[in-house]
GROMACS .gro file of C-alpha atoms in nm:
model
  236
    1UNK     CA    1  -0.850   7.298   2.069
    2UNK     CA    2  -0.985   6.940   2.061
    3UNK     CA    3  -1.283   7.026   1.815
    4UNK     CA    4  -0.956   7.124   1.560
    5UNK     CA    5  -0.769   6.860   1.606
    6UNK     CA    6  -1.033   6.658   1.521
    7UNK     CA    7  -1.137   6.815   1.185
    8UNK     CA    8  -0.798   6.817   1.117
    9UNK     CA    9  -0.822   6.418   1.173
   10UNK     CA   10  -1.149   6.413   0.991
   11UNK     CA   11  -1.025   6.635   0.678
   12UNK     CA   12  -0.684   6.409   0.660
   13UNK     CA   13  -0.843   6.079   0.671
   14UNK     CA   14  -1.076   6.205   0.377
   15UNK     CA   15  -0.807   6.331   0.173
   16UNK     CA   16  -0.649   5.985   0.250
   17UNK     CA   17  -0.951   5.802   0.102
   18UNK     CA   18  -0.966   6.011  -0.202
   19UNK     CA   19  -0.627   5.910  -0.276
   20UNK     CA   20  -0.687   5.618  -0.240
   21UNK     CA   21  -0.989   5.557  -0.445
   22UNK     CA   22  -0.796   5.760  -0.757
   23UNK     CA   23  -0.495   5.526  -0.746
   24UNK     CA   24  -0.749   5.248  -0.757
   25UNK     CA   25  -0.951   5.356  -1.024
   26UNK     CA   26  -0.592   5.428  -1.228
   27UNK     CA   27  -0.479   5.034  -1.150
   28UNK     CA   28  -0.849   4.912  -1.267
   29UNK     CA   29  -0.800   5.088  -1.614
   30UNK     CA   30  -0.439   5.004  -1.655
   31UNK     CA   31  -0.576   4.622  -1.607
   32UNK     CA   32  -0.722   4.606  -1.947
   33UNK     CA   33  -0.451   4.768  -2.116
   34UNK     CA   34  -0.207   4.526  -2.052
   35UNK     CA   35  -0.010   4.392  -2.292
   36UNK     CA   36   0.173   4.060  -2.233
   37UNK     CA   37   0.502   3.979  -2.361
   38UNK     CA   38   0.525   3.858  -2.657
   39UNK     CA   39   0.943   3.833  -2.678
   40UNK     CA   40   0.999   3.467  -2.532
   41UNK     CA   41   1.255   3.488  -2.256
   42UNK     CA   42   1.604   3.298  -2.337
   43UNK     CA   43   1.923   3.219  -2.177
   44UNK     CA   44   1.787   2.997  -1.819
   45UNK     CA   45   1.763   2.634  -1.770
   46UNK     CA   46   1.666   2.475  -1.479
   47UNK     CA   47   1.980   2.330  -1.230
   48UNK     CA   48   1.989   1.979  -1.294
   49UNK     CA   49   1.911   1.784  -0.992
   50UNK     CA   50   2.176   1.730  -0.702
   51UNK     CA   51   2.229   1.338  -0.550
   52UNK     CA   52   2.438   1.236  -0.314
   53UNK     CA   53   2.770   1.062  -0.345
   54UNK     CA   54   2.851   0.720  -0.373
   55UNK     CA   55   3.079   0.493  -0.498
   56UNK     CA   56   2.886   0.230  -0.707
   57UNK     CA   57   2.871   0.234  -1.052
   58UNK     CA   58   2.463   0.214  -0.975
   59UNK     CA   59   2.241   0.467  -1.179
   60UNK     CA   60   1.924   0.594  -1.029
   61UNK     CA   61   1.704   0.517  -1.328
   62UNK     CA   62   1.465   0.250  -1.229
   63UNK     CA   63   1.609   0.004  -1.438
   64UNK     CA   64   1.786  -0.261  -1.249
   65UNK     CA   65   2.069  -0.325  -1.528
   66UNK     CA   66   2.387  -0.315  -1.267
   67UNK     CA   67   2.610  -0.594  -1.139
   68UNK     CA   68   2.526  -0.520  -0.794
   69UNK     CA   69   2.131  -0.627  -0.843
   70UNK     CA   70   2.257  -0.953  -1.032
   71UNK     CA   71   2.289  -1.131  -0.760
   72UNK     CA   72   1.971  -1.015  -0.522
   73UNK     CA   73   1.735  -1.144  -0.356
   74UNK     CA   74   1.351  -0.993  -0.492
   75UNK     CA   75   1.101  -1.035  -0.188
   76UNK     CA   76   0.777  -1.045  -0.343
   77UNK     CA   77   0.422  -0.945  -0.215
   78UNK     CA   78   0.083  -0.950  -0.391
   79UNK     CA   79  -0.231  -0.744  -0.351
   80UNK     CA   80  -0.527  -0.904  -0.475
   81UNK     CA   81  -0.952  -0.829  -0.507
   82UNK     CA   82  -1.143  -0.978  -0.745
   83UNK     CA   83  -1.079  -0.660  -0.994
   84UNK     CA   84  -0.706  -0.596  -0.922
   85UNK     CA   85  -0.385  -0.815  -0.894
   86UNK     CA   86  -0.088  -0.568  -0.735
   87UNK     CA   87   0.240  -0.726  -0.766
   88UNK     CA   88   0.538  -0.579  -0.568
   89UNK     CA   89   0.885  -0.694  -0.532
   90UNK     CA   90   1.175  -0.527  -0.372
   91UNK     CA   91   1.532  -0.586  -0.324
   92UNK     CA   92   1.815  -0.399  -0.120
   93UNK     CA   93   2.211  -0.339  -0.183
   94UNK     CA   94   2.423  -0.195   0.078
   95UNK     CA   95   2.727   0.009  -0.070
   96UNK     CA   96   2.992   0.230   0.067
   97UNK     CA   97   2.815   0.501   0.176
   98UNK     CA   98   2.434   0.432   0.186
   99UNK     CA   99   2.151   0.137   0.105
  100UNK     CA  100   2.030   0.112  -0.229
  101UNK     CA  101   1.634  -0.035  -0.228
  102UNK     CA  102   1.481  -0.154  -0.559
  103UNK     CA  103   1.091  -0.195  -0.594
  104UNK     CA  104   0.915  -0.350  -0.906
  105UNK     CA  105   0.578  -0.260  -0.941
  106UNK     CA  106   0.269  -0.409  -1.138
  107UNK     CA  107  -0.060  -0.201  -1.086
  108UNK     CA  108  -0.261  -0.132  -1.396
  109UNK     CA  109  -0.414   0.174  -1.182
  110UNK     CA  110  -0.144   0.409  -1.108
  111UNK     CA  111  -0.259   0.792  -1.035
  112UNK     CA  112  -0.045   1.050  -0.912
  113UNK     CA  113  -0.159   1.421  -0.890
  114UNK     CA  114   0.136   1.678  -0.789
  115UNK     CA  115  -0.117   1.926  -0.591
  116UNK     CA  116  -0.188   1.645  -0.350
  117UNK     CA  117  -0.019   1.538  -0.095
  118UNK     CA  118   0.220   1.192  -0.135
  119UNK     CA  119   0.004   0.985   0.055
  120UNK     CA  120  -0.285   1.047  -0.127
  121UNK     CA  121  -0.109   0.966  -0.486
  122UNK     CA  122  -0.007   0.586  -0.626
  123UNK     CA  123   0.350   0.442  -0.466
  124UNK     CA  124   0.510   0.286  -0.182
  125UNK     CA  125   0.532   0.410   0.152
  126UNK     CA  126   0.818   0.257   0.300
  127UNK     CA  127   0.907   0.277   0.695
  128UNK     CA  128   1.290   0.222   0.796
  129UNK     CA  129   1.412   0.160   1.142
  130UNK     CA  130   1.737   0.228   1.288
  131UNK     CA  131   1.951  -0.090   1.426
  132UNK     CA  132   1.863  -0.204   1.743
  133UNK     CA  133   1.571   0.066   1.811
  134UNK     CA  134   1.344  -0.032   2.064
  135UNK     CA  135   1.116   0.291   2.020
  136UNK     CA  136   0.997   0.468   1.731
  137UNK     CA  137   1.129   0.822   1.914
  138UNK     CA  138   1.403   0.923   1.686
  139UNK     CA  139   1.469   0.605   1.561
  140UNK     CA  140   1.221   0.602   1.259
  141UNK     CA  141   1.143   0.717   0.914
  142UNK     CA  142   0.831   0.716   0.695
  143UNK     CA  143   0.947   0.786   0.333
  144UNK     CA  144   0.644   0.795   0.037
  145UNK     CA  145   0.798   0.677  -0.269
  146UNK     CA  146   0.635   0.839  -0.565
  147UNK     CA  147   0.611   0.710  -0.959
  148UNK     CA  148   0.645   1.059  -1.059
  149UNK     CA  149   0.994   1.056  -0.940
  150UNK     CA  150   0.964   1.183  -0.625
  151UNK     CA  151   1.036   1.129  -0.267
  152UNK     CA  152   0.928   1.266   0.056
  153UNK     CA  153   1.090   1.177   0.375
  154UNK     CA  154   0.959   1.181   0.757
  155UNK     CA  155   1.120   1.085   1.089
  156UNK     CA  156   0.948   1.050   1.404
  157UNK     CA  157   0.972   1.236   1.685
  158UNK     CA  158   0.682   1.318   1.985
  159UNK     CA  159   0.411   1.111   1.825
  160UNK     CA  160   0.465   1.239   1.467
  161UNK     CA  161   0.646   1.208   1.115
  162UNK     CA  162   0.788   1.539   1.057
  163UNK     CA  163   0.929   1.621   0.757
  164UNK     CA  164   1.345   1.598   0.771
  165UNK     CA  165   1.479   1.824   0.505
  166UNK     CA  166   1.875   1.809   0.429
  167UNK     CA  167   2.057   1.928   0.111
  168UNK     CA  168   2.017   1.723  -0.155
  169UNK     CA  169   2.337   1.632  -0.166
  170UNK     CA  170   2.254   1.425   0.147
  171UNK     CA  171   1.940   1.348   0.105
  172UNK     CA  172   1.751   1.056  -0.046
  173UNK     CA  173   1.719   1.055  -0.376
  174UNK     CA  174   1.487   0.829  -0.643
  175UNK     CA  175   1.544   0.717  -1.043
  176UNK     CA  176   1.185   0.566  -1.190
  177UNK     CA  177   1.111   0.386  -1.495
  178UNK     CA  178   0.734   0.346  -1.621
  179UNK     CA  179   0.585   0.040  -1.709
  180UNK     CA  180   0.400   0.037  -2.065
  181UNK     CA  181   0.266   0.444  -2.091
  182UNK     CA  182   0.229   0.723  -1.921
  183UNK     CA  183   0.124   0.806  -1.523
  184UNK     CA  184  -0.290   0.861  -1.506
  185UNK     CA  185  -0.349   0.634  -1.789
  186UNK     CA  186  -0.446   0.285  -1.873
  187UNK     CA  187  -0.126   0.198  -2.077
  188UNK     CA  188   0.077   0.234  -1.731
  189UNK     CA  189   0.101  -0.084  -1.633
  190UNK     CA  190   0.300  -0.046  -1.338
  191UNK     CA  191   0.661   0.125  -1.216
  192UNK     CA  192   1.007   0.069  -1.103
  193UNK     CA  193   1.177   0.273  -0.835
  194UNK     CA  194   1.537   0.290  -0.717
  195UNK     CA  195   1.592   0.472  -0.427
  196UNK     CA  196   1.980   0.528  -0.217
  197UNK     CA  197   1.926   0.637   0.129
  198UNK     CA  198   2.275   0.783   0.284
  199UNK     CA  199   2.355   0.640   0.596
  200UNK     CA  200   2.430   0.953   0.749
  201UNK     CA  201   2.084   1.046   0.660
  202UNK     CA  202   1.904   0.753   0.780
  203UNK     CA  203   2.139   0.674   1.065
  204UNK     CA  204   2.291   0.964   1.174
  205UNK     CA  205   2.660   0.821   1.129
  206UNK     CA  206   2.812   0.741   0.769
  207UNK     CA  207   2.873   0.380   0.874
  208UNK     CA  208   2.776   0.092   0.675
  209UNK     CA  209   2.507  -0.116   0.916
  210UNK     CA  210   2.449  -0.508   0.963
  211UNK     CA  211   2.063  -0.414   0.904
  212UNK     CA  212   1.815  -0.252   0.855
  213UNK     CA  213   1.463  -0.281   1.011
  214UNK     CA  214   1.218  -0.247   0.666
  215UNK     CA  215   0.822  -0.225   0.666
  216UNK     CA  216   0.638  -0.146   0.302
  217UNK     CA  217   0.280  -0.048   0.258
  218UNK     CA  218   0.139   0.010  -0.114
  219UNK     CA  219  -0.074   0.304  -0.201
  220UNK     CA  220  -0.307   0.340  -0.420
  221UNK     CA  221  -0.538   0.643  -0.539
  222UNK     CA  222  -0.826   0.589  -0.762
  223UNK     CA  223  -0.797   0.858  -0.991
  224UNK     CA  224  -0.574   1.225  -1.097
  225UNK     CA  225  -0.843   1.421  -0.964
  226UNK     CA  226  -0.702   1.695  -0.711
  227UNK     CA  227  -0.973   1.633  -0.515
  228UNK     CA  228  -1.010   1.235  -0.474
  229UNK     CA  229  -0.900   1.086  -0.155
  230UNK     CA  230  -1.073   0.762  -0.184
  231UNK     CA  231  -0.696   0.566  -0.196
  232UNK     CA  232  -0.528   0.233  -0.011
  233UNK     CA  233  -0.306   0.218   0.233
  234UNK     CA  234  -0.235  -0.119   0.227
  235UNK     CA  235   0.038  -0.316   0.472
  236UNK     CA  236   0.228  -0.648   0.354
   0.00000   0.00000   0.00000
């Protein structure tokens, strides 16, 4: 009875592999008989881009032209070798319902690659502390600031900046102008950034604060390449 059960078991699992190898065979001859589409697709655009709420009349394009930065302070920081001069001044505004931060950029080497991560790419990495925090345990965020308009939030908690998603309706958002040309070229002379952080995002209460606690380190990469990670972190 054994000695049937396993040519049974023997016959099955050859049967099984025969199959197999004719449904292969099929899919590698159907490969070069493909055909691609020739009709171009109509009819979907992509969903424009959510921000959150607030009241100011303050438009998240990197370009500074509001009432509300008329007045501001610009803090200003330099980062100098003998082959590169980086200037960087920044400014805050707090409104209603969050803090508006505005960063004016002149680096005549600005490289950005999407398939890296944020760090590794030109910007700002900015760290924000809550109000009278006396640890960094779920009290602070590490946000990377991107010239290819885009921002990536981090809070810490148990030794670690973890990324804190939201919907984007409550989440930070970021407007950037270019200075001169394009990203990964020498006619970019440098960026602007505006960024709104919602309070309830960055404080966990939608309450406007006396302060807050503000730390900015510059990044630099040193070319597009995907695979570069020769870059600066460097702290004012």
């Amino acid at each position: 009875m054994k000695k049937k059960n396993i040519l049974v078991a023997i016959i099955s699992l050859f049967l099984l592999n025969l199959t197999s190898c004719q449904n292969q065979t099929e899919l590698d001859n159907s490969v070069g008989n493909y055909v691609e589409d020739s009709e171009k697709f109509e009819g979907f655009t992509n969903p424009s881009k959510k921000i959150p709420e607030y009241s100011e009349n303050i438009v998240l394009d990197g370009v500074f032209s509001e009432d509300e930065y008329s007045n501001l302070i610009w803090w200003e920081e330099k980062y100098v070798t003998p082959a590169d001069t980086v200037t960087v001044k920044m400014t805050s505004y707090f409104g209603e319902k969050g803090v508006f931060m505005g960063f004016d950029v002149d680096d005549e080497k600005v490289f950005v690659n999407d398939l890296r991560t944020s760090y590794n790419n030109s910007g700002l990495e900015v760290y924000f502390g809550r109000p009278g925090a006396t640890s960094l345990q779920g009290n602070a965020f590490e946000i990377d600031m991107i010239p290819n308009n885009s921002i990536h939030p981090k809070f810490y908690f148990n030794g670690y900046y973890y990324a804190y998603p939201t919907s984007p309706d409550k989440a930070p958002a970021i407007g950037t102008t270019l200075k001169g040309g394009k990203l990964n070229t020498s006619d970019c002379k440098g960026y602007n950034m505006e960024v709104y952080l919602p309070y309830e995002y960055l404080l966990g209460k939608e309450e406007k604060p006396d302060y807050i606690n503000v730390n900015v380190a510059l990044l630099r990469a040193t070319s597009a390449d995907k695979k570069n990670s020769d870059r600066l972190w460097y702290d004012f």
